[in-house]
Amino acid sequence: MFISLLKVATAASFLQTSLAASILAERNDTQVLRVAQKDQSLRYLDWSDVASLQPARIDGKKYGCKCYPGDSCWPKAQTWNQLNRTVDGKLLVHVPPGAPCHSTFAGPFGTVRTYDAAACQTATDNWGNETWTVEQPAAALWTYFTNDTCVPTADRSQPCTLGYYGVYVIMATKRSHVKAGIDFARRNNIRLIVRNTGHDFIGRSTGFGSLVINTHSFKSVEWIDSYRGPGSSYRGSAVKIGAGVQGRELLSLGHARKTPTMLVTGECPTVGIAGGFIQGGGHGPWSTLKGMSADNVLAFEVITASGQYVNANDKENPDLFWALKGGGPASFAVILSVTMKTFPDLPSAGATLYINGTHGVTPDQWWNATSSFHKYSNHFVDQGLYVYYELMPMTFRVRPFVAIGKTTTELRAILAPFLAELDALNVAYEFDIKGFSTFYDLYIDLFEDETSGQTALTGGWLFTHSDVAERNDDIINAFKTALSPRPDVFALMIGHLFNPGHGMPVSNSATHPAWRNATDYIITVVPLFPGAPPAVKADFQNVLTHTIDDALRSASTSGAAYVNEADPYQPNWQGHFWGSEYPKLKQYRSKWDPKGIFYAISTPGTEAWEVVEGGTRLCKKL
């Protein structure tokens, strides 16, 4: 749901009509950052139009903060209206998608009536529907970091506020709209969020008091039979995709080609490929055979923090090219398009396995089965498999084992030692195996859509080959802690068996070197109830960081986690997310975004930045 600028201004009587002429005049920073002459497409970055941070003293500490509604620096109505004209009327005042179920929305600019029975029913029916949520202007698929202050309800008298959602949204349809948003945020000291699908576990697609640029409409897809790119020796097939293209729609387009075509996407169908997914590294069912998604990138088209249109590839801006490939979401530039390697689809085999309390297994049998499965995880990935599994108390579910380019006979042979061990342990289980003419057919049949509207904390950890080979008993003990961290805390785990080093031993991306010896990436999840008070949130966060994930970290020697699916509040996030690559990434961040125009928690160069005052203001420690 959204409300036009004019409607909000009239209803709330908040927007001042005089143009703040001083906004563009008050510039204290005239730094010009010179760039090496080898960067052919960009000779300098001009930071002379960066607005100053707002000085603040919070809890006795000195900060420089972004500008927020109610501050004297917040742009006046005429300034926002000028931005709206610049982006061809695509600027919206954001209202949470649950607002139609509430009588009023008490936003940052006043209170407006929002109840609409039909729209409320639509929101209620679709709150768990990822596809519906993705299509909203600035909604987040997982709602914890929105503060859950305006969710669907049968009681329309319940309050509805903006929470931590952005204030304005640019529904960008052209690259000039994206540039205008970046320029406006830079010149007016506004927190900037770039949102494609809202597919984000840790709140990087939303932010209190922010201007959101929605890139979801960038749906261009160009198939390339033989790539010829600047400085690239690659001559195979490729695809150039816009920032808004999602996984399943791209795989469907590839499947429809005369020669069915594949590439490395995520396992979840709604994930956008070109943005934060690749900037975090990107893993999926083809990663054991083809590496991380970032390893397969050939070129980017981006807009920098200084508002420059830039190509990034092996020849043009190679430092930025490398950093964008796994160096951190929302950190270096806004991606408009990415060009990636593609490859022919292959016949594939898939299998599912279920073990739970309804099969009559005891807790000891269940844990023995889990330990056996994990003991064979090196074997699975060494045979080229990808495996997606879920662990909850007394529920162990694999859906699916994926064997790309293999028959059911071959997959059954790979799984035979593990299944024989389950039989020897007298563990009852359900097992099914199927063959498919292409991986795409397997993907449509065996992979399940995820749900949205959940409020939860997310952590995670990587286990390498050596971890599994030498410390499997320790890992299983850590699993026991993770699933039952405390009597009053429920938790679950989602596992991904794959090894990017199997098919691509040497990385060409900024991802953590430990991925080249990976076996299992575990996501830990701690659900909360909507509206949990701050003390409960802090308590659960402490359990996640210092009980659940600490148990996993202690069971491992890898020292690695995945930036898109992990606890951003963990200690030493710099080393855990990027390892030895971090110093170079921090250096490149200081070159391409020295003023912090872009921000995402626990990404290179953000050590001085902090979200303060109850998860609201973004400030820099001075």
Coordinates of C-alpha atoms in Angstrom, one line a residue:
M1 CA 0.0 0.0 0.0
F2 CA 1.2 3.5 -0.6
I3 CA -0.2 7.1 -0.4
S4 CA 0.7 9.9 -2.8
L5 CA 2.8 12.8 -1.6
L6 CA -0.1 15.2 -2.0
K7 CA -2.5 13.1 0.0
V8 CA -0.2 12.7 2.9
A9 CA 0.7 16.4 2.8
T10 CA -3.0 17.4 2.9
A11 CA -4.1 14.9 5.5
A12 CA -1.2 15.3 7.9
S13 CA -0.4 19.0 7.2
F14 CA 3.2 18.3 7.9
L15 CA 5.1 19.3 4.8
Q16 CA 6.5 22.8 4.7
T17 CA 6.1 24.5 1.4
S18 CA 9.2 26.6 1.3
L19 CA 12.2 25.3 -0.5
A20 CA 15.2 24.8 1.7
A21 CA 17.6 26.7 -0.4
S22 CA 20.3 26.1 2.2
I23 CA 20.2 22.3 1.6
L24 CA 22.5 22.4 -1.4
A25 CA 24.5 25.4 -0.2
E26 CA 25.7 24.0 3.2
R27 CA 28.5 21.8 2.1
N28 CA 31.5 21.5 4.4
D29 CA 33.2 18.6 2.6
T30 CA 35.0 19.3 -0.6
Q31 CA 37.2 16.3 -0.7
V32 CA 38.0 14.9 -4.1
L33 CA 39.2 11.4 -4.1
R34 CA 41.6 10.7 -7.0
V35 CA 41.5 7.3 -8.6
A36 CA 44.3 5.5 -10.3
Q37 CA 44.7 6.3 -14.0
K38 CA 44.4 2.7 -14.9
D39 CA 40.6 3.0 -14.2
Q40 CA 39.7 3.9 -17.7
S41 CA 36.0 4.6 -17.1
L42 CA 36.4 6.9 -14.1
R43 CA 39.0 9.5 -13.5
Y44 CA 37.8 10.9 -10.2
L45 CA 35.1 10.7 -7.6
D46 CA 33.9 14.1 -6.6
W47 CA 32.5 14.3 -3.0
S48 CA 32.0 18.0 -2.9
D49 CA 28.2 17.6 -2.7
V50 CA 28.1 15.4 0.4
A51 CA 25.9 16.8 3.1
S52 CA 27.4 16.9 6.6
L53 CA 26.4 14.4 9.2
Q54 CA 24.2 15.8 12.1
P55 CA 26.2 16.2 15.3
A56 CA 24.7 14.3 18.3
R57 CA 25.6 13.2 21.7
I58 CA 24.0 9.9 22.7
D59 CA 24.7 8.1 25.9
G60 CA 27.6 10.3 26.5
K61 CA 29.2 9.5 23.1
K62 CA 29.7 11.9 20.1
Y63 CA 28.2 10.9 16.8
G64 CA 27.5 12.3 13.4
C65 CA 24.0 11.0 12.3
K66 CA 21.9 10.8 9.2
C67 CA 19.0 13.2 8.9
Y68 CA 15.5 12.1 10.0
P69 CA 11.9 13.3 10.0
G70 CA 11.5 16.0 12.6
D71 CA 15.2 17.2 12.3
S72 CA 15.7 20.7 11.0
C73 CA 17.9 19.3 8.2
W74 CA 15.1 17.0 6.9
P75 CA 14.3 18.2 3.3
K76 CA 11.2 20.4 2.9
A77 CA 8.1 19.4 0.8
Q78 CA 9.3 21.4 -2.2
T79 CA 12.6 19.5 -2.2
W80 CA 10.9 16.1 -2.1
N81 CA 8.5 17.2 -4.8
Q82 CA 11.4 18.2 -7.0
L83 CA 12.8 14.7 -6.5
N84 CA 9.4 13.3 -7.4
R85 CA 9.5 15.3 -10.7
T86 CA 13.1 14.1 -11.3
V87 CA 12.0 10.4 -11.0
D88 CA 8.9 10.9 -13.2
G89 CA 6.4 10.7 -10.4
K90 CA 7.8 7.4 -9.0
L91 CA 8.3 8.7 -5.5
L92 CA 5.9 7.2 -2.9
V93 CA 5.3 7.8 0.8
H94 CA 5.6 4.4 2.2
V95 CA 2.9 2.8 4.3
P96 CA 3.4 -0.7 5.7
P97 CA 1.5 -3.5 3.8
G98 CA -0.5 -4.4 6.9
A99 CA -2.0 -0.9 7.2
P100 CA -5.3 -1.7 5.5
C101 CA -6.2 -3.8 8.5
H102 CA -5.9 -0.8 10.9
S103 CA -8.2 2.2 11.2
T104 CA -5.4 4.6 10.9
F105 CA -1.7 4.7 10.1
A106 CA 0.3 7.0 12.5
G107 CA 3.2 7.8 10.3
P108 CA 6.1 10.2 10.7
F109 CA 4.2 13.0 9.1
G110 CA 0.8 12.6 10.8
T111 CA -2.1 10.2 11.0
V112 CA -4.2 9.1 8.0
R113 CA -7.1 6.7 7.7
T114 CA -6.1 3.4 6.1
Y115 CA -8.8 0.7 6.8
D116 CA -9.9 -1.1 3.7
A117 CA -11.7 -4.5 4.3
A118 CA -10.9 -5.9 0.9
A119 CA -7.2 -4.8 1.0
C120 CA -7.0 -6.1 4.6
Q121 CA -8.2 -9.5 3.5
T122 CA -5.7 -9.6 0.7
A123 CA -2.8 -8.7 3.0
T124 CA -4.0 -11.3 5.6
D125 CA -4.3 -14.0 2.9
N126 CA -0.9 -13.3 1.4
W127 CA 1.2 -12.4 4.5
G128 CA 3.0 -15.7 4.1
N129 CA 3.2 -15.5 0.3
E130 CA 6.7 -14.5 -0.8
T131 CA 5.6 -13.6 -4.3
W132 CA 3.0 -11.1 -3.0
T133 CA 5.4 -9.6 -0.5
V134 CA 8.1 -9.2 -3.1
E135 CA 5.8 -7.1 -5.2
Q136 CA 5.1 -4.6 -2.4
P137 CA 7.1 -1.3 -2.7
A138 CA 9.3 -1.8 0.4
A139 CA 8.1 -4.8 2.4
A140 CA 10.6 -7.2 4.0
L141 CA 10.0 -10.9 3.6
W142 CA 11.1 -11.6 7.2
T143 CA 9.6 -8.9 9.5
Y144 CA 11.8 -8.9 12.6
F145 CA 13.8 -5.9 11.4
T146 CA 10.7 -3.9 10.6
N147 CA 9.8 -4.0 14.3
D148 CA 6.4 -5.6 13.5
T149 CA 4.5 -2.5 14.3
C150 CA 1.9 -2.8 11.6
V151 CA 0.9 -6.4 10.8
P152 CA -2.5 -7.7 9.6
T153 CA -5.0 -8.0 12.4
A154 CA -8.7 -8.7 12.9
D155 CA -8.8 -5.8 15.4
R156 CA -8.8 -2.6 13.4
S157 CA -8.3 -0.5 16.6
Q158 CA -4.8 -1.8 17.0
P159 CA -2.1 0.8 16.4
C160 CA -0.1 0.9 13.1
T161 CA 3.1 2.8 12.9
L162 CA 6.0 2.8 10.4
G163 CA 8.4 1.0 12.6
Y164 CA 11.8 0.6 11.0
Y165 CA 10.5 0.8 7.4
G166 CA 11.7 3.4 5.0
V167 CA 9.8 6.7 4.7
Y168 CA 9.9 7.2 1.0
V169 CA 10.3 4.8 -1.9
I170 CA 11.4 5.4 -5.4
M171 CA 9.8 2.8 -7.6
A172 CA 12.6 3.0 -10.1
T173 CA 12.0 2.0 -13.7
K174 CA 15.0 3.7 -15.3
R175 CA 18.7 3.9 -14.3
S176 CA 18.3 7.7 -14.0
H177 CA 15.8 7.1 -11.2
V178 CA 18.4 5.1 -9.3
K179 CA 21.0 7.8 -9.8
A180 CA 18.5 10.5 -8.7
G181 CA 17.9 8.6 -5.4
I182 CA 21.6 8.1 -4.7
D183 CA 22.3 11.8 -5.5
F184 CA 19.4 12.9 -3.3
A185 CA 20.5 10.8 -0.3
R186 CA 24.1 12.0 -0.7
R187 CA 23.2 15.7 -0.9
N188 CA 20.7 15.6 1.9
N189 CA 22.3 13.2 4.4
I190 CA 19.5 10.7 4.1
R191 CA 19.9 7.0 4.9
L192 CA 19.7 5.0 1.7
I193 CA 18.3 1.5 1.2
V194 CA 18.3 -0.4 -2.0
R195 CA 15.5 -3.0 -2.2
N196 CA 14.8 -5.5 -5.0
T197 CA 12.8 -8.4 -3.4
G198 CA 13.2 -7.8 0.3
H199 CA 14.6 -11.3 0.5
D200 CA 16.8 -10.6 3.4
F201 CA 17.3 -12.3 6.8
I202 CA 19.0 -9.5 8.7
G203 CA 17.3 -6.3 7.9
R204 CA 19.4 -4.9 5.1
S205 CA 16.3 -4.2 2.9
T206 CA 14.8 -1.8 5.3
G207 CA 15.9 1.0 7.6
F208 CA 14.3 3.5 9.9
G209 CA 13.8 7.0 8.3
S210 CA 15.3 6.0 5.0
L211 CA 14.8 6.6 1.3
V212 CA 14.3 3.3 -0.4
I213 CA 15.2 2.7 -4.1
N214 CA 13.1 -0.2 -5.4
T215 CA 14.9 -1.9 -8.4
H216 CA 12.4 -4.7 -8.8
S217 CA 11.2 -3.5 -12.2
F218 CA 14.6 -4.0 -13.9
K219 CA 13.6 -7.2 -15.6
S220 CA 15.7 -7.2 -18.8
V221 CA 17.3 -10.6 -19.9
E222 CA 19.7 -10.9 -22.8
W223 CA 21.1 -14.3 -23.7
I224 CA 24.6 -14.2 -25.2
D225 CA 25.9 -17.2 -27.3
S226 CA 29.6 -16.3 -27.2
Y227 CA 30.7 -13.7 -24.7
R228 CA 33.2 -11.0 -25.7
G229 CA 34.0 -8.8 -22.8
P230 CA 36.7 -6.2 -22.0
G231 CA 39.8 -8.0 -20.7
S232 CA 38.0 -11.4 -20.4
S233 CA 39.3 -14.6 -22.0
Y234 CA 35.9 -16.3 -21.5
R235 CA 34.2 -17.2 -24.8
G236 CA 31.3 -19.3 -23.6
S237 CA 27.6 -18.6 -23.3
A238 CA 26.4 -15.9 -20.9
V239 CA 23.3 -13.9 -19.9
K240 CA 23.0 -10.3 -19.0
I241 CA 20.2 -9.6 -16.5
G242 CA 18.7 -6.6 -14.9
A243 CA 18.7 -6.0 -11.1
G244 CA 15.1 -7.1 -10.6
V245 CA 15.3 -10.6 -12.2
Q246 CA 14.6 -13.4 -9.8
G247 CA 15.8 -17.0 -9.6
R248 CA 12.9 -19.1 -10.8
E249 CA 11.8 -16.7 -13.5
L250 CA 15.3 -16.7 -14.9
L251 CA 15.6 -20.4 -14.8
S252 CA 12.2 -20.7 -16.5
L253 CA 13.4 -18.4 -19.3
G254 CA 16.6 -20.5 -19.7
H255 CA 14.6 -23.7 -19.7
A256 CA 12.4 -22.4 -22.6
R257 CA 15.4 -21.8 -24.8
K258 CA 16.1 -24.2 -27.7
T259 CA 19.0 -25.6 -25.7
P260 CA 17.9 -25.5 -22.1
T261 CA 20.3 -23.2 -20.2
M262 CA 21.3 -23.0 -16.6
L263 CA 23.3 -20.7 -14.3
V264 CA 24.1 -20.5 -10.6
T265 CA 21.1 -19.1 -8.7
G266 CA 19.9 -19.6 -5.2
E267 CA 17.6 -22.5 -4.2
C268 CA 14.8 -20.1 -3.2
P269 CA 12.8 -19.1 -6.2
T270 CA 12.1 -15.4 -5.2
V271 CA 15.8 -14.4 -4.7
G272 CA 17.0 -11.6 -6.9
I273 CA 20.2 -12.6 -8.6
A274 CA 22.0 -9.4 -9.4
G275 CA 22.0 -7.5 -6.1
G276 CA 22.7 -8.5 -2.6
F277 CA 22.7 -12.2 -3.5
I278 CA 25.8 -11.9 -5.6
Q279 CA 27.4 -9.2 -3.5
G280 CA 27.3 -11.7 -0.6
G281 CA 28.7 -14.5 -2.8
G282 CA 25.5 -16.4 -3.7
H283 CA 25.2 -20.2 -3.4
G284 CA 22.7 -22.6 -4.8
P285 CA 22.2 -26.1 -6.2
W286 CA 24.8 -25.8 -8.9
S287 CA 27.5 -24.4 -6.5
T288 CA 29.3 -27.8 -6.0
L289 CA 29.8 -28.0 -9.8
K290 CA 30.2 -24.4 -10.8
G291 CA 31.3 -22.5 -7.7
M292 CA 29.6 -19.5 -6.0
S293 CA 27.3 -17.3 -8.1
A294 CA 29.9 -14.5 -7.7
D295 CA 32.5 -16.8 -9.2
N296 CA 30.5 -16.8 -12.4
V297 CA 30.1 -13.1 -12.9
L298 CA 31.7 -11.6 -16.1
A299 CA 30.6 -7.9 -15.8
F300 CA 28.6 -5.4 -13.9
E301 CA 26.9 -2.1 -14.7
V302 CA 26.5 0.0 -11.6
I303 CA 26.0 3.4 -10.1
T304 CA 28.5 4.5 -7.5
A305 CA 28.0 6.4 -4.3
S306 CA 29.2 9.5 -6.1
G307 CA 26.4 9.1 -8.8
Q308 CA 28.7 7.8 -11.6
Y309 CA 27.6 5.2 -14.1
V310 CA 30.4 2.7 -14.2
N311 CA 31.2 -0.6 -15.9
A312 CA 33.1 -3.1 -13.7
N313 CA 34.8 -6.1 -15.3
D314 CA 38.3 -7.6 -15.7
K315 CA 39.6 -4.5 -17.5
E316 CA 37.4 -1.6 -16.3
N317 CA 37.5 -0.8 -12.6
P318 CA 38.8 -4.3 -11.7
D319 CA 39.0 -3.5 -8.0
L320 CA 35.3 -2.7 -7.9
F321 CA 34.6 -5.7 -10.0
W322 CA 36.3 -8.0 -7.6
A323 CA 34.7 -6.4 -4.5
L324 CA 31.2 -6.6 -5.9
K325 CA 31.7 -10.4 -6.3
G326 CA 31.0 -11.4 -2.7
G327 CA 32.5 -8.4 -0.9
G328 CA 29.3 -7.4 0.9
P329 CA 25.8 -6.4 0.0
A330 CA 25.0 -2.7 -0.3
S331 CA 28.6 -1.8 0.1
F332 CA 30.3 -0.5 -3.0
A333 CA 27.7 0.5 -5.6
V334 CA 24.1 -0.1 -6.8
I335 CA 24.0 -2.9 -9.4
L336 CA 21.9 -2.2 -12.5
S337 CA 22.8 -5.4 -14.3
V338 CA 25.1 -8.3 -14.1
T339 CA 26.5 -10.6 -16.9
M340 CA 27.1 -14.2 -15.8
K341 CA 28.3 -17.4 -17.3
T342 CA 25.7 -19.9 -18.4
F343 CA 25.9 -23.6 -19.3
P344 CA 23.7 -26.4 -20.8
D345 CA 21.1 -28.0 -18.5
L346 CA 21.7 -31.6 -17.7
P347 CA 19.6 -34.7 -16.8
S348 CA 19.5 -35.0 -13.1
A349 CA 18.4 -37.2 -10.2
G350 CA 16.9 -36.2 -6.9
A351 CA 15.9 -37.9 -3.7
T352 CA 14.0 -37.1 -0.4
L353 CA 14.4 -38.5 3.1
Y354 CA 12.3 -38.1 6.2
I355 CA 12.9 -39.2 9.8
N356 CA 10.7 -38.0 12.6
G357 CA 8.9 -39.1 15.8
T358 CA 6.0 -40.5 13.9
H359 CA 8.2 -43.2 12.5
G360 CA 8.7 -44.6 16.0
V361 CA 12.3 -43.6 16.4
T362 CA 13.7 -42.8 19.8
P363 CA 15.7 -39.6 20.5
D364 CA 18.9 -41.7 20.6
Q365 CA 18.1 -43.2 17.2
W366 CA 17.2 -39.9 15.8
W367 CA 20.5 -38.3 16.8
N368 CA 22.4 -41.4 15.6
A369 CA 20.7 -41.0 12.2
T370 CA 21.6 -37.3 12.1
S371 CA 25.2 -38.1 13.0
S372 CA 25.4 -40.7 10.3
F373 CA 24.1 -38.3 7.7
H374 CA 26.5 -35.6 8.6
K375 CA 29.4 -38.1 8.7
Y376 CA 28.7 -38.8 5.0
S377 CA 28.4 -35.2 4.0
N378 CA 32.0 -35.0 2.7
H379 CA 31.2 -38.1 0.6
F380 CA 28.1 -36.5 -0.8
V381 CA 29.7 -33.2 -2.0
D382 CA 32.8 -35.1 -3.2
Q383 CA 30.5 -36.9 -5.5
G384 CA 29.2 -33.6 -6.9
L385 CA 25.9 -33.5 -4.9
Y386 CA 24.0 -30.6 -3.4
V387 CA 21.8 -31.4 -0.4
Y388 CA 19.2 -29.2 1.3
Y389 CA 18.1 -30.4 4.8
E390 CA 16.1 -29.2 7.8
L391 CA 16.6 -30.1 11.5
M392 CA 14.1 -29.5 14.2
P393 CA 13.6 -31.4 17.4
M394 CA 12.9 -35.0 16.4
T395 CA 12.4 -33.9 12.7
F396 CA 15.1 -34.6 10.1
R397 CA 14.1 -33.8 6.6
V398 CA 16.2 -33.8 3.4
R399 CA 14.4 -32.2 0.4
P400 CA 16.3 -32.8 -1.8
F401 CA 19.5 -34.6 -2.5
V402 CA 20.5 -33.2 -5.9
A403 CA 22.6 -35.1 -8.4
I404 CA 23.1 -33.0 -11.5
G405 CA 24.2 -34.9 -14.6
K406 CA 23.6 -38.2 -12.8
T407 CA 21.0 -41.0 -13.1
T408 CA 18.9 -42.5 -10.3
T409 CA 21.2 -45.5 -10.3
E410 CA 24.2 -43.3 -9.8
L411 CA 22.5 -41.3 -7.0
R412 CA 21.3 -44.5 -5.3
A413 CA 24.9 -45.8 -5.3
I414 CA 26.2 -42.6 -3.7
L415 CA 23.6 -42.8 -1.0
A416 CA 23.8 -46.5 -0.4
P417 CA 26.4 -46.5 2.4
F418 CA 24.4 -43.9 4.4
L419 CA 21.1 -45.7 3.9
A420 CA 22.7 -49.0 4.8
E421 CA 23.9 -47.5 8.0
L422 CA 20.4 -46.2 8.8
D423 CA 19.2 -49.8 8.3
A424 CA 21.9 -51.1 10.6
L425 CA 20.8 -48.5 13.3
N426 CA 17.2 -49.8 13.0
V427 CA 16.1 -46.3 12.0
A428 CA 12.7 -46.1 10.2
Y429 CA 12.6 -43.5 7.4
E430 CA 10.8 -42.5 4.3
F431 CA 12.9 -42.4 1.1
D432 CA 12.1 -41.6 -2.5
I433 CA 14.2 -41.1 -5.6
K434 CA 13.4 -39.7 -9.0
G435 CA 15.0 -39.1 -12.4
F436 CA 14.5 -35.9 -14.4
S437 CA 15.2 -34.9 -18.0
T438 CA 16.7 -31.6 -16.8
F439 CA 17.8 -30.0 -13.5
Y440 CA 15.0 -27.5 -14.1
D441 CA 12.4 -30.2 -13.9
L442 CA 13.9 -31.4 -10.6
Y443 CA 14.0 -27.9 -9.3
I444 CA 10.3 -27.3 -10.0
D445 CA 9.3 -30.7 -8.5
L446 CA 11.5 -31.0 -5.4
F447 CA 12.3 -27.5 -4.2
E448 CA 9.6 -25.9 -2.1
D449 CA 8.7 -22.2 -1.9
E450 CA 9.6 -20.5 1.3
T451 CA 7.2 -18.3 3.3
S452 CA 7.3 -14.7 4.3
G453 CA 5.9 -12.8 7.3
Q454 CA 8.0 -14.5 9.9
T455 CA 9.8 -12.8 12.7
A456 CA 13.0 -14.5 13.7
L457 CA 16.6 -14.0 14.4
T458 CA 19.1 -15.7 12.0
G459 CA 22.6 -17.0 12.5
G460 CA 24.8 -19.5 10.8
W461 CA 28.2 -21.2 10.4
L462 CA 30.3 -23.0 7.8
F463 CA 31.7 -26.5 8.4
T464 CA 34.6 -27.5 6.1
H465 CA 35.9 -30.9 4.9
S466 CA 38.4 -31.0 7.7
D467 CA 35.7 -30.1 10.3
V468 CA 33.5 -33.0 9.2
A469 CA 36.4 -35.5 8.9
E470 CA 37.9 -34.7 12.2
R471 CA 35.2 -33.2 14.4
N472 CA 31.9 -34.7 13.4
D473 CA 31.0 -35.8 17.0
D474 CA 31.7 -32.2 18.2
I475 CA 29.5 -30.9 15.4
I476 CA 26.6 -33.1 16.4
N477 CA 26.9 -32.0 20.0
A478 CA 26.8 -28.4 18.8
F479 CA 23.6 -29.3 16.9
K480 CA 22.1 -30.6 20.1
T481 CA 22.9 -27.2 21.8
A482 CA 21.6 -25.3 18.8
L483 CA 18.2 -27.1 18.8
S484 CA 17.7 -26.8 22.6
P485 CA 19.7 -23.8 23.7
R486 CA 17.4 -23.2 26.7
P487 CA 14.1 -24.7 27.9
D488 CA 12.1 -21.7 26.9
V489 CA 13.8 -21.1 23.5
F490 CA 12.8 -23.0 20.4
A491 CA 15.3 -23.1 17.5
L492 CA 15.8 -24.9 14.2
M493 CA 18.5 -25.3 11.6
I494 CA 18.6 -25.4 7.8
G495 CA 21.6 -27.1 6.2
H496 CA 23.2 -26.8 2.8
L497 CA 25.7 -29.4 1.7
F498 CA 27.9 -28.1 -1.2
N499 CA 31.5 -27.3 -2.0
P500 CA 32.3 -24.4 -4.4
G501 CA 35.9 -25.7 -4.5
H502 CA 34.8 -29.0 -6.0
G503 CA 34.2 -27.5 -9.4
M504 CA 36.2 -24.2 -9.0
P505 CA 39.2 -24.8 -6.7
V506 CA 40.6 -21.3 -7.1
S507 CA 38.3 -18.3 -6.3
N508 CA 38.1 -15.3 -8.6
S509 CA 35.8 -13.5 -6.1
A510 CA 36.0 -11.7 -2.8
T511 CA 34.3 -14.6 -0.9
H512 CA 35.9 -16.1 2.2
P513 CA 38.8 -18.5 1.2
A514 CA 37.2 -21.2 3.4
W515 CA 34.5 -21.8 0.8
R516 CA 37.0 -23.6 -1.3
N517 CA 37.0 -26.4 1.2
A518 CA 33.3 -26.2 2.3
T519 CA 31.0 -29.0 3.1
D520 CA 28.0 -27.8 5.1
Y521 CA 26.6 -24.3 5.7
I522 CA 24.1 -24.2 8.6
I523 CA 21.5 -21.5 9.1
T524 CA 20.3 -21.2 12.6
V525 CA 16.9 -19.7 13.3
V526 CA 15.3 -18.5 16.5
P527 CA 11.6 -17.5 16.1
L528 CA 10.1 -14.7 18.2
F529 CA 6.5 -13.6 18.6
P530 CA 5.6 -10.3 16.9
G531 CA 5.7 -7.4 19.2
A532 CA 8.3 -8.9 21.6
P533 CA 9.5 -6.2 24.0
P534 CA 13.1 -5.0 23.7
A535 CA 14.3 -7.0 26.7
V536 CA 13.1 -10.2 25.1
K537 CA 14.7 -9.4 21.8
A538 CA 18.0 -8.6 23.5
D539 CA 17.8 -11.9 25.5
F540 CA 17.1 -14.0 22.4
Q541 CA 19.8 -12.2 20.5
N542 CA 22.2 -13.1 23.3
V543 CA 21.1 -16.8 23.1
L544 CA 21.7 -16.8 19.3
T545 CA 25.1 -15.2 19.5
H546 CA 26.5 -16.7 22.6
T547 CA 24.8 -20.0 23.0
I548 CA 23.6 -21.4 19.6
D549 CA 26.2 -20.0 17.2
D550 CA 29.0 -20.1 19.8
A551 CA 28.5 -23.8 20.0
L552 CA 28.8 -24.1 16.3
R553 CA 31.9 -21.9 16.2
S554 CA 33.5 -24.0 18.9
A555 CA 32.9 -27.2 17.0
S556 CA 34.7 -25.9 13.9
T557 CA 38.2 -24.8 12.9
S558 CA 37.0 -23.0 9.7
G559 CA 36.3 -19.6 11.2
A560 CA 33.8 -18.7 8.5
A561 CA 30.2 -17.7 8.0
Y562 CA 28.1 -16.4 5.1
V563 CA 27.3 -12.7 5.2
N564 CA 23.8 -13.1 3.7
E565 CA 22.7 -15.8 6.2
A566 CA 24.4 -15.3 9.5
D567 CA 24.3 -13.3 12.8
P568 CA 25.6 -9.8 12.0
Y569 CA 26.3 -9.2 15.7
Q570 CA 28.7 -12.1 16.1
P571 CA 32.2 -11.3 17.3
N572 CA 34.9 -10.8 14.6
W573 CA 32.4 -10.6 11.8
Q574 CA 35.2 -9.2 9.5
G575 CA 37.2 -12.4 9.7
H576 CA 34.3 -14.7 9.8
F577 CA 32.7 -13.3 6.7
W578 CA 35.8 -12.6 4.6
G579 CA 38.9 -14.0 6.2
S580 CA 42.1 -12.8 4.7
E581 CA 40.2 -10.8 2.0
Y582 CA 38.9 -8.3 4.5
P583 CA 41.7 -5.8 4.6
K584 CA 41.6 -5.3 0.8
L585 CA 37.8 -5.0 0.9
K586 CA 38.0 -2.3 3.5
Q587 CA 40.5 -0.5 1.4
Y588 CA 38.3 -0.6 -1.6
R589 CA 35.3 0.5 0.4
S590 CA 37.2 3.6 1.5
K591 CA 37.9 4.4 -2.2
W592 CA 34.4 3.8 -3.6
D593 CA 32.3 4.9 -0.7
P594 CA 34.4 6.8 1.8
K595 CA 31.4 8.9 3.1
G596 CA 29.1 6.0 3.9
I597 CA 26.4 6.8 1.4
F598 CA 25.6 3.0 1.4
Y599 CA 25.2 1.1 4.6
A600 CA 24.5 -2.5 5.6
I601 CA 25.3 -3.9 9.0
S602 CA 28.6 -5.8 9.3
T603 CA 30.0 -5.0 5.9
P604 CA 33.4 -3.7 5.0
G605 CA 34.3 -0.4 6.4
T606 CA 31.3 0.1 8.7
E607 CA 33.1 -0.4 12.0
A608 CA 32.4 3.3 13.0
W609 CA 28.8 3.2 12.1
E610 CA 26.1 2.2 14.5
V611 CA 22.3 2.1 14.6
V612 CA 21.4 3.7 17.9
E613 CA 18.3 4.8 19.9
G614 CA 16.5 1.6 19.9
G615 CA 17.3 0.5 16.3
T616 CA 16.5 3.8 14.7
R617 CA 19.1 6.4 13.9
L618 CA 22.1 5.5 11.8
C619 CA 25.1 7.4 13.2
K620 CA 28.9 7.4 12.9
K621 CA 31.1 7.4 16.0
L622 CA 33.3 10.5 16.1

